[in-house]
XYZ file of C-alpha atoms in Angstrom:
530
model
C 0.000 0.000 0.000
C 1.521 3.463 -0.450
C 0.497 6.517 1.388
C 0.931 9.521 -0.470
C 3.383 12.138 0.970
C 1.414 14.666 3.237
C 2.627 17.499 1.351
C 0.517 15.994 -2.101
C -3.433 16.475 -2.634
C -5.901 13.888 -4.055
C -6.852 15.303 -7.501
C -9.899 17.264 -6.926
C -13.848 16.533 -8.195
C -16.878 18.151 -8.205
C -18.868 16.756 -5.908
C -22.277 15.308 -8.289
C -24.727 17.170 -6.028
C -23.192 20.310 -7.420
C -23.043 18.929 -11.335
C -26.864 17.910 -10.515
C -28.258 21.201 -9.550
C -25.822 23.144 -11.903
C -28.030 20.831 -14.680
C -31.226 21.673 -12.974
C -30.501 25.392 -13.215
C -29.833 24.912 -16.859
C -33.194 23.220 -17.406
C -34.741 26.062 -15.748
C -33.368 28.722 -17.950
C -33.900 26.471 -21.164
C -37.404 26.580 -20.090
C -38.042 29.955 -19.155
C -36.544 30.942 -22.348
C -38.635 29.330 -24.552
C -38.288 27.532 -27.547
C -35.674 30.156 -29.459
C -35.027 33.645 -29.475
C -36.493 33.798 -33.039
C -39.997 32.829 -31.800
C -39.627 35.404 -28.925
C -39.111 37.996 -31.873
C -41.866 36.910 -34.307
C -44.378 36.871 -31.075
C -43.120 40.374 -30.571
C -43.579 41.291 -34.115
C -47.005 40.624 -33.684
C -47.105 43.213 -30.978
C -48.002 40.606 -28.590
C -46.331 40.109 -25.362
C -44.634 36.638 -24.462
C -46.237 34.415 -21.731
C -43.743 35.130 -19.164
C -43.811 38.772 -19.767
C -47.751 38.734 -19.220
C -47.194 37.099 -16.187
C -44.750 39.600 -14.873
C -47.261 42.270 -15.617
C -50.120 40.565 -13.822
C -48.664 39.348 -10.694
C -46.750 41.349 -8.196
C -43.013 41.377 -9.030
C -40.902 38.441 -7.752
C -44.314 36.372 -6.495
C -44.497 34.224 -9.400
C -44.235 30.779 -8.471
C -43.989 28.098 -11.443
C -45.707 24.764 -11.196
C -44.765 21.684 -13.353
C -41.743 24.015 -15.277
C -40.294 20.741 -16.395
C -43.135 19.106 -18.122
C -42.998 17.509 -21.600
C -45.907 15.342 -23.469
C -45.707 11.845 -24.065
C -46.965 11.768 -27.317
C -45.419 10.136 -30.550
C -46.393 10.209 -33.870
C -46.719 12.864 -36.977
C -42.839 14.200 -35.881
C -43.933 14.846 -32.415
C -41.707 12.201 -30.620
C -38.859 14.563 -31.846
C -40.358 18.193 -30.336
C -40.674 17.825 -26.479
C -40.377 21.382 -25.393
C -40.558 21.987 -21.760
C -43.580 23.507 -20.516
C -45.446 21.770 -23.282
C -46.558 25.155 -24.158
C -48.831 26.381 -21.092
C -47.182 28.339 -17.828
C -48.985 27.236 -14.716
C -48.709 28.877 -11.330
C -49.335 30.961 -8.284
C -49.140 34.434 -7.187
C -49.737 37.532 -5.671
C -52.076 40.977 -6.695
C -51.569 43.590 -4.186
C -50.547 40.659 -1.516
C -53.570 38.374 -2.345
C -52.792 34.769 -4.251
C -54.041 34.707 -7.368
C -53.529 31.103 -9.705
C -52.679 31.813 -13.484
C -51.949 29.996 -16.451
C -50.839 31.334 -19.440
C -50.693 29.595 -23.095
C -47.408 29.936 -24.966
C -48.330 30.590 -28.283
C -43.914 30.083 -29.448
C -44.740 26.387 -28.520
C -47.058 24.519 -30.735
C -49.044 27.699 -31.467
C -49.844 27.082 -27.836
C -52.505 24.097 -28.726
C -53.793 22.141 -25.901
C -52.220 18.686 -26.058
C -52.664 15.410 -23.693
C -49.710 16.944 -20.824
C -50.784 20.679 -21.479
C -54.364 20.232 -20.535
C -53.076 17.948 -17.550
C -50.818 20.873 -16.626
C -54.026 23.380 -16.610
C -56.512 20.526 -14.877
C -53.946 20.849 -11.896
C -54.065 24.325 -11.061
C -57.691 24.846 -11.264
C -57.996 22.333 -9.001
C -55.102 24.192 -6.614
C -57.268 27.536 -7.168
C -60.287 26.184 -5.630
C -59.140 24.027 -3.239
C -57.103 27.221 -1.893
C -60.139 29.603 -2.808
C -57.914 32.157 -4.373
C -58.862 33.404 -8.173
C -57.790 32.206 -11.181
C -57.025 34.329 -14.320
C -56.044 32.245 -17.989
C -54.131 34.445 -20.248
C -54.820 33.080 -23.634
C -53.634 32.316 -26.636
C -54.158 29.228 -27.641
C -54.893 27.751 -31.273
C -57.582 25.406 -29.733
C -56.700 21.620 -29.964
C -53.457 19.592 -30.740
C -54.765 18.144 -33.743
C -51.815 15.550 -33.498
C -52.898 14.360 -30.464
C -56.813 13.404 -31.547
C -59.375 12.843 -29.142
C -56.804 13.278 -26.403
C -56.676 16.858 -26.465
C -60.970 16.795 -26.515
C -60.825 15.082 -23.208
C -58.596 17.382 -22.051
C -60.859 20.568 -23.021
C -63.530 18.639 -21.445
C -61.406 18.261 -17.929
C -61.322 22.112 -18.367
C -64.742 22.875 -18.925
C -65.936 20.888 -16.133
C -63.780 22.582 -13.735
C -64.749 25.877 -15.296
C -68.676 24.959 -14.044
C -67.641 23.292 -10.462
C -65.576 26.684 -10.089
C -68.397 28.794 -10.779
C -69.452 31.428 -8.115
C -66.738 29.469 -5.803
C -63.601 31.642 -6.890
C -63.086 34.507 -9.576
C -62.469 32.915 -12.755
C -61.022 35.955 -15.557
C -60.141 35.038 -18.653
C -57.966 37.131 -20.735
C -58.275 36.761 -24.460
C -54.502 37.690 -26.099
C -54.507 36.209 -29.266
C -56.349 34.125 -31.839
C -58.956 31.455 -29.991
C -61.060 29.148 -31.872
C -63.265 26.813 -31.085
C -62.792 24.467 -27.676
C -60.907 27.418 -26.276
C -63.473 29.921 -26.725
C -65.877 27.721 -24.712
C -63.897 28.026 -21.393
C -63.707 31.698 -21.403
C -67.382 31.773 -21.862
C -67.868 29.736 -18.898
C -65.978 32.223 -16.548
C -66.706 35.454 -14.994
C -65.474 37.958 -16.793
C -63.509 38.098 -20.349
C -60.996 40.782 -21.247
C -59.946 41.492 -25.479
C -57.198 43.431 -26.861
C -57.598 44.923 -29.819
C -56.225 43.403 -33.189
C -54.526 40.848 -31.692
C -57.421 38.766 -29.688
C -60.134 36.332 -31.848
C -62.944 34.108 -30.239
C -64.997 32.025 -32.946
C -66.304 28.476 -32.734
C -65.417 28.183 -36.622
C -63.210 30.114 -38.123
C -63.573 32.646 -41.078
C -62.210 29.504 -43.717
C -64.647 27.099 -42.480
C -67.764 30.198 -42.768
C -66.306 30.421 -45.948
C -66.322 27.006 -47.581
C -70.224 26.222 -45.730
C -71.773 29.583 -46.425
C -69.558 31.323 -48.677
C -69.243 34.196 -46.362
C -66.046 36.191 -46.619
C -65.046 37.817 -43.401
C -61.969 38.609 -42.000
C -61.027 37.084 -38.091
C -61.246 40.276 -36.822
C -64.452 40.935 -38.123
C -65.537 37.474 -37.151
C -64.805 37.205 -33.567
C -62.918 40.796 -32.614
C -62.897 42.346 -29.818
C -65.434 45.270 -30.554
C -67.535 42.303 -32.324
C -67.922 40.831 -28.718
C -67.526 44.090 -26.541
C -70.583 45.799 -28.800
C -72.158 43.009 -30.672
C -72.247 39.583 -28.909
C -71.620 40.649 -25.494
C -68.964 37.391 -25.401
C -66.699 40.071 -23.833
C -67.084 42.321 -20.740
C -64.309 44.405 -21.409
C -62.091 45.109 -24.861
C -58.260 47.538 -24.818
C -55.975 48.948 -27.087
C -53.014 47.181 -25.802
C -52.206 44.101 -23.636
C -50.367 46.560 -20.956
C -53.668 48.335 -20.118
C -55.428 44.999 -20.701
C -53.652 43.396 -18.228
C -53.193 46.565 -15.445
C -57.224 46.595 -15.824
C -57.390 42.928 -14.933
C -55.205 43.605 -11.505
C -58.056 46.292 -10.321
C -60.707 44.064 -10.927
C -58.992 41.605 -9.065
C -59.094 44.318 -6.362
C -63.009 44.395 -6.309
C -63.254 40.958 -5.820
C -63.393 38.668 -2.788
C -60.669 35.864 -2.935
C -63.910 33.206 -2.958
C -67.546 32.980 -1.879
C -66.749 32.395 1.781
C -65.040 36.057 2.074
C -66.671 39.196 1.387
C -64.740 41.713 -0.735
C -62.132 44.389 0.122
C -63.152 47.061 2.122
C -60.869 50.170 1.275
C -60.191 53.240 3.704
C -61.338 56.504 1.242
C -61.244 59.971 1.829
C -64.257 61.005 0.462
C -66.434 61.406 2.860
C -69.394 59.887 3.045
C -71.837 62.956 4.158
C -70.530 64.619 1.000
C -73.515 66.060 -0.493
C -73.780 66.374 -4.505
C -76.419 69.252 -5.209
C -74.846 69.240 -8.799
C -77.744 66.117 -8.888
C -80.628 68.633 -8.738
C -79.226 69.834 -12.192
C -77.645 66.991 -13.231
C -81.037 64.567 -13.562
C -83.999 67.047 -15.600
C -87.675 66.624 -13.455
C -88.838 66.696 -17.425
C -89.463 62.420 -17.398
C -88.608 62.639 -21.540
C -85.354 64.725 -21.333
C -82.175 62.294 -21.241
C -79.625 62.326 -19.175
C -76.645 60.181 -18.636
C -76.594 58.155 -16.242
C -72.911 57.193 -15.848
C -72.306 61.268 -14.356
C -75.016 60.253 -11.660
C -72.860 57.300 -10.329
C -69.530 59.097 -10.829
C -71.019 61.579 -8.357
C -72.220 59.507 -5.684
C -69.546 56.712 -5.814
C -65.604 57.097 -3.727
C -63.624 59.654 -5.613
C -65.949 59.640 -8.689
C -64.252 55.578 -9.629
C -66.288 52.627 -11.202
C -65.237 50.142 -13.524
C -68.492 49.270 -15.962
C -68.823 45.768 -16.979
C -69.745 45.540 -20.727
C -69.763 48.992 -21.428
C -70.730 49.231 -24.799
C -73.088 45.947 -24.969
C -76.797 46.509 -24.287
C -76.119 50.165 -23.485
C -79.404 50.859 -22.019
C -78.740 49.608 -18.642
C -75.089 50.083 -17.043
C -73.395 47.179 -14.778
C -70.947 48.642 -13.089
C -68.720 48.189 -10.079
C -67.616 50.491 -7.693
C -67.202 51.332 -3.632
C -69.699 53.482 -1.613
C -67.717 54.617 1.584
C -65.007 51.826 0.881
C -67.164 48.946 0.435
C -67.391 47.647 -3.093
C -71.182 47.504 -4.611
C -72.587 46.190 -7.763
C -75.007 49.223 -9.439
C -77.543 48.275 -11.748
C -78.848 51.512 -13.387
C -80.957 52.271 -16.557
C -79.637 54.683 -19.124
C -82.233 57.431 -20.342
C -79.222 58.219 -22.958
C -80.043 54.942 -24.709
C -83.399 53.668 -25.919
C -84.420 56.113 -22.807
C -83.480 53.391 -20.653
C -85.445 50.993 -21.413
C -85.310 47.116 -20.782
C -84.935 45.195 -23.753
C -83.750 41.155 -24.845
C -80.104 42.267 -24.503
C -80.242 44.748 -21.534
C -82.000 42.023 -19.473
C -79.451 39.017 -19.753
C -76.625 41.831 -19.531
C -77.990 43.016 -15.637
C -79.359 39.721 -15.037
C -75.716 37.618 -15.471
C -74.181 41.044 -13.653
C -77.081 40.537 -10.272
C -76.000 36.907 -10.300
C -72.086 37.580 -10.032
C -72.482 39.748 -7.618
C -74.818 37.337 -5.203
C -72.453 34.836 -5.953
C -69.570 36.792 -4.254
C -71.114 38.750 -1.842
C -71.417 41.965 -3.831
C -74.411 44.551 -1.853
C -76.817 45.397 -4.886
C -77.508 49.238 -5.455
C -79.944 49.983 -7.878
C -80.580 53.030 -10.069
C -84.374 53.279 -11.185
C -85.670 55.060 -14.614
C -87.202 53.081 -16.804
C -90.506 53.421 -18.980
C -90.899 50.145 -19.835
C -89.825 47.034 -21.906
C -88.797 47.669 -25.365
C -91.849 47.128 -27.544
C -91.691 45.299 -31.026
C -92.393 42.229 -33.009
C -88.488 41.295 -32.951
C -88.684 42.057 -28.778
C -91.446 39.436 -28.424
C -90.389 36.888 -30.742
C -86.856 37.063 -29.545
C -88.526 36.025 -26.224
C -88.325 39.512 -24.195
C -90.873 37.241 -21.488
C -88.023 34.777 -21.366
C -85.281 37.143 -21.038
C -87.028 39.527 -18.625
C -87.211 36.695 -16.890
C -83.825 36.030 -15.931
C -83.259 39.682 -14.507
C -86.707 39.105 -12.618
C -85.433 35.473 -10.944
C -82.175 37.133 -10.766
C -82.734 39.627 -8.156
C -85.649 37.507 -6.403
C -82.911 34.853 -5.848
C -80.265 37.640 -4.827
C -79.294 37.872 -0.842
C -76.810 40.328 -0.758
C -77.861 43.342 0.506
C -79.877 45.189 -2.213
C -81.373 48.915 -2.152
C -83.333 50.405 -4.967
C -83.315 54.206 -5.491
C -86.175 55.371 -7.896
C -84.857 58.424 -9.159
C -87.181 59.512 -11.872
C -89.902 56.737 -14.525
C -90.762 53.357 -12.733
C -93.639 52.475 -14.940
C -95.113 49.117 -15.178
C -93.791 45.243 -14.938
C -90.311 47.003 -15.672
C -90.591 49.095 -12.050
C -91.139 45.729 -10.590
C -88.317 43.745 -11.943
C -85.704 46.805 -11.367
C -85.350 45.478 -7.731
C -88.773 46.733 -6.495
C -89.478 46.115 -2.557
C -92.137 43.844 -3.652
C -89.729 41.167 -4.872
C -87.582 41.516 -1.944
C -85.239 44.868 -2.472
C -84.459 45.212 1.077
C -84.670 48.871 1.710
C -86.195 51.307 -1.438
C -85.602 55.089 -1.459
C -86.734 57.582 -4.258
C -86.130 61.230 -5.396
C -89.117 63.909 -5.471
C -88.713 63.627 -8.822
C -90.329 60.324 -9.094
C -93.059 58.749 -11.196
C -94.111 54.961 -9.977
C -97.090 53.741 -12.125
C -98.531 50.928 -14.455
C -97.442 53.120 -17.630
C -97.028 57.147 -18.263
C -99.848 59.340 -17.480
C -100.297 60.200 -21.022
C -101.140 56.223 -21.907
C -103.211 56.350 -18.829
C -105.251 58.299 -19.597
C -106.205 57.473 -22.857
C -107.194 54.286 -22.010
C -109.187 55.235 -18.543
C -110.762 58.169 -20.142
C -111.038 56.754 -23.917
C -114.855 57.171 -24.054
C -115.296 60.808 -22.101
C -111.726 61.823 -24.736
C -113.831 60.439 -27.593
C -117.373 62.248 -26.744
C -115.623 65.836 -26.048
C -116.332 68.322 -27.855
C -112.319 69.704 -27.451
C -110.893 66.376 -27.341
C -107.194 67.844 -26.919
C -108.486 69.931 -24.050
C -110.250 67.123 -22.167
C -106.940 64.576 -22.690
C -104.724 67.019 -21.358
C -106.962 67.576 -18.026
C -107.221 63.987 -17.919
C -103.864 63.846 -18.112
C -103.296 66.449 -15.256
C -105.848 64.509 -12.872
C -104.206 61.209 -13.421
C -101.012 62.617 -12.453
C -102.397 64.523 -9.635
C -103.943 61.184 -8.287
C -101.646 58.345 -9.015
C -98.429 59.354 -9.706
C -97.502 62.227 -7.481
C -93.845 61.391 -5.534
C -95.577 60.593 -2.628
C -98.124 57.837 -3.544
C -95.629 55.521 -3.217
C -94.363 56.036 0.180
C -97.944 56.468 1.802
C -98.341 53.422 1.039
C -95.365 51.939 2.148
C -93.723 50.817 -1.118
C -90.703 53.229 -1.137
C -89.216 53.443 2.223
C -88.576 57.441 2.089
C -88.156 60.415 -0.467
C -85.116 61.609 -0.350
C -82.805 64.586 -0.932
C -80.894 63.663 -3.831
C -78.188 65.888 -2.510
C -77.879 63.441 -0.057
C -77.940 60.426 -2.076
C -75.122 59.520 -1.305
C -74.900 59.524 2.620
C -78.235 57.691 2.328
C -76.393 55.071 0.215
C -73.152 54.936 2.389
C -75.259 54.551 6.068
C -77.941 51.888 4.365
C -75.191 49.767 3.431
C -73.570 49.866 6.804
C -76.847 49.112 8.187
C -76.457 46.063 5.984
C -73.200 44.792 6.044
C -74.254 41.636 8.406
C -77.400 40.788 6.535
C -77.961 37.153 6.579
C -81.145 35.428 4.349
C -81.796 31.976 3.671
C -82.671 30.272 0.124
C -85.095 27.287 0.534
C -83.084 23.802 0.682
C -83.002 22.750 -3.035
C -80.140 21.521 -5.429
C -80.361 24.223 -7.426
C -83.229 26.378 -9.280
C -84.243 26.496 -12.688
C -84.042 30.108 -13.990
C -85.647 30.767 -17.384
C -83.082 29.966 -20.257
């Protein structure tokens, strides 16, 4: 045996826990940089933003934590056995918005166009299922091109994991789906079954077919963007709730949503400290809202006046634009408002305008969201098209809406309230918990005018100065029925208020409120009109 002389070293080696995580670091970087720089720059070239960098905007900086990084399909077949990108072309994880844990993924459209394959869907299956186990919401930044055809009826099961999770998530967490590049069909589905959907501009698509396929079966030409843009769904289809210029505002838009929102139905939203006060009156209202039942007004300046610091954030702003859905905070506590909008169709409720406040009452319910709503409307929307597009139907669902709402809800009747409409607009009759109204208001079956032609038809008819006698008529049916005070003798509006002091009415009701518990009958669930 010989013993080395003590003034000699063994030869040295690198210990293979060191070579092991030196490789693991290597992965890491080979999968956070993507397939190559050159699809980094055509994605770019696009003007979109890469999946990582979308992240980075959404989350708060450094809080992004990555969840099956190293995954790769197991598929073989049409060259695929030979392209196993890590990732598999979806980024899956957890982090924060303003300190709260919010789950994201996020296709990668540089890896397979970002087509949901066998391991990618798996990948997406896993954290919805973290999001609502931990009851923390989940946003999906998309852009995806829909199924890997090369894996078959693989990647169809996996769209169907997704869509059931999508309906098992539903009013249990926040579920915001982002729309940032082309989507056709299985992955427009899932966005449809979430919350709330966000566009951009140019760059973001939904169809179930695309314009080829409307082409060769109807011989249609239409471009994608005409097909299934973003103002196509913001103003047409009402698919999307909100539509941007760019993904940076998209995306900054998304984070103060996410700050309206409870984390899940179990927790009731943020409550933020404001400085506006809450006995701040607003006479600008007396000029603001015309006594004159037929002069528009818009409605949007009313709630920027009564609401903290003049901020709301309207939910499908320019779909069905003659009611507004909006959200916003009344002395820090964030409320859903429901209000007609005299500036279009004079407010009326119509097919569209119905399902639009109707899917809006429901969200809120769902998470806890107080109800405030803003009353002037003269009606439903009359019309052949109204009727046989199923107005009953559709009314319908804002009607079983609200009865089936227990949040706190208050109803403010600020000018028209006229017939079945007055009733469905959260009414105390079908269970508005406290109902105020202005001195400007007109509760009745229809307008005086139409009143009076059909109470007074014959004596209007025999006259000898017909014009004269409908016009008194007129006078004495207003005199008798709809005054501003009929209502609250007899109990169906609460108290007429200043509308000056709208506002500290609004802020001290909902405080009155805040603890309001109400039980649903035990059922499995109801059947609202479809």
């Amino acid at each position: 045996m010989t013993v080395p002389d003590s003034g000699s070293r063994a030869p040295s080696a690198t210990p293979p826990a060191r070579e092991r995580v030196a490789e693991l670091h290597s992965l890491r970087e080979q999968a956070r940089r993507g397939p190559s720089d050159r699809a980094t720059e055509t994605q770019h070239a696009k003007g979109k933003l890469t999946a990582r960098e979308r992240i980075a905007l959404l989350l708060d900086e450094g809080s992004f934590k990555e969840v099956e990084q190293l995954r790769r399909h197991r598929a073989t077949g049409f060259g695929l056995e030979a392209k196993k990108p890590y990732t598999d072309g979806v980024i899956t994880g957890w982090g924060t918005v303003e300190g709260r844990t919010v789950f994201v993924y996020a296709h990668d459209f540089r890896i397979f166009g970002g087509a949901l394959g066998e391991a990618h869907a798996t990948k997406i299956h896993k954290i919805m299922d973290m999001a609502i186990a931990a009851g923390a919401p989940l946003v999906s930044l998309n852009d995806g091109a829909g199924a890997r055809i090369q894996e078959g009826v693989s990647a169809l099961a996996g769209y169907g994991g997704i869509f059931q999770r999508n309906t098992k998530a539903s009013g249990v967490i926040p579920q915001i789906s982002v729309m940032l590049g082309p989507c056709a069909g299985g992955a427009a589905y899932s966005p449809a079954l979430t919350d709330f959907v966000f566009m951009v501009r140019d760059t973001s698509q939904m169809f179930i077919t695309g314009p080829d396929v409307v082409r060769a079966v109807t011989g249609e030409e239409i471009t994608q963007n005409g097909l299934g843009g973003a103002d196509v769904h913001a103003e047409t289809s009402g698919v999307a709730h909100f539509a941007y210029d760019d993904e940076e505002t998209c995306i900054s838009e998304v984070r103060y949503l996410i700050s309206m929102l409870p984390s899940n139905n179990r927790e009731n939203p943020p409550v933020h400290e404001t400085s506006d006060p809450a006995d701040r009156r607003s006479e600008v209202l007396l000029d603001l809202v015309p006594a004159d039942g037929n002069r528009p007004y818009d409605m949007l300046k009313v709630i920027e006046e009564l609401v903290d610091d003049g901020e709301h954030m309207e939910v499908h702003e320019r779909w069905a634009t003659s009611i507004v859905t909006t959200l916003a905070r009344l002395g820090g506590q964030v409320v859903g408002i429901v209000a007609n909008q005299p500036q279009s169709l004079a407010g009326v409720l119509d097919i569209h305008s119905s399902e639009k406040a109707a899917r809006f009452v429901q969200l809120c319910d769902a998470f806890s969201i107080p109800l405030v709503t803003l009353v002037d409307v003269p009606g439903f929307l009359p019309g052949v098209d109204q009727e046989h597009g199923g107005i009953i139907r559709h009314g319908a669902k804002l009607l079983y809406a609200y009865c089936n709402a227990t949040v706190p809800r208050i109803s403010l009747i600020l000018r028209k309230a006229y017939g079945g409409a007055y009733i469905v607009m959260d009414s105390q009759s079908i269970g508005a918990d406290i109902t105020y109204a202005w001195p400007t208001n007109e509760i009745a079956v229809m307008g005086a005018e139409g009143a009076a032609n059909v109470i007074f038809r014959r004596e209007i008819a025999a006259s000898d100065d017909p014009d004269v006698t409908r016009t008194q008529k007129i006078k004495e049916y207003r005199a008798e029925l709809m005054h501003p005070y009929y209502a609250a003798e007899r109990g169906l509006v609460d108290d007429v208020i200043d509308p000056a002091e709208t506002r500290e009415v609004l802020v001290s009701a909902l405080a009155m409120l805040r603890n309001k518990h109400a039980d649903l009958p035990v059922r499995k669930h109801g059947n609202p009109p479809q």
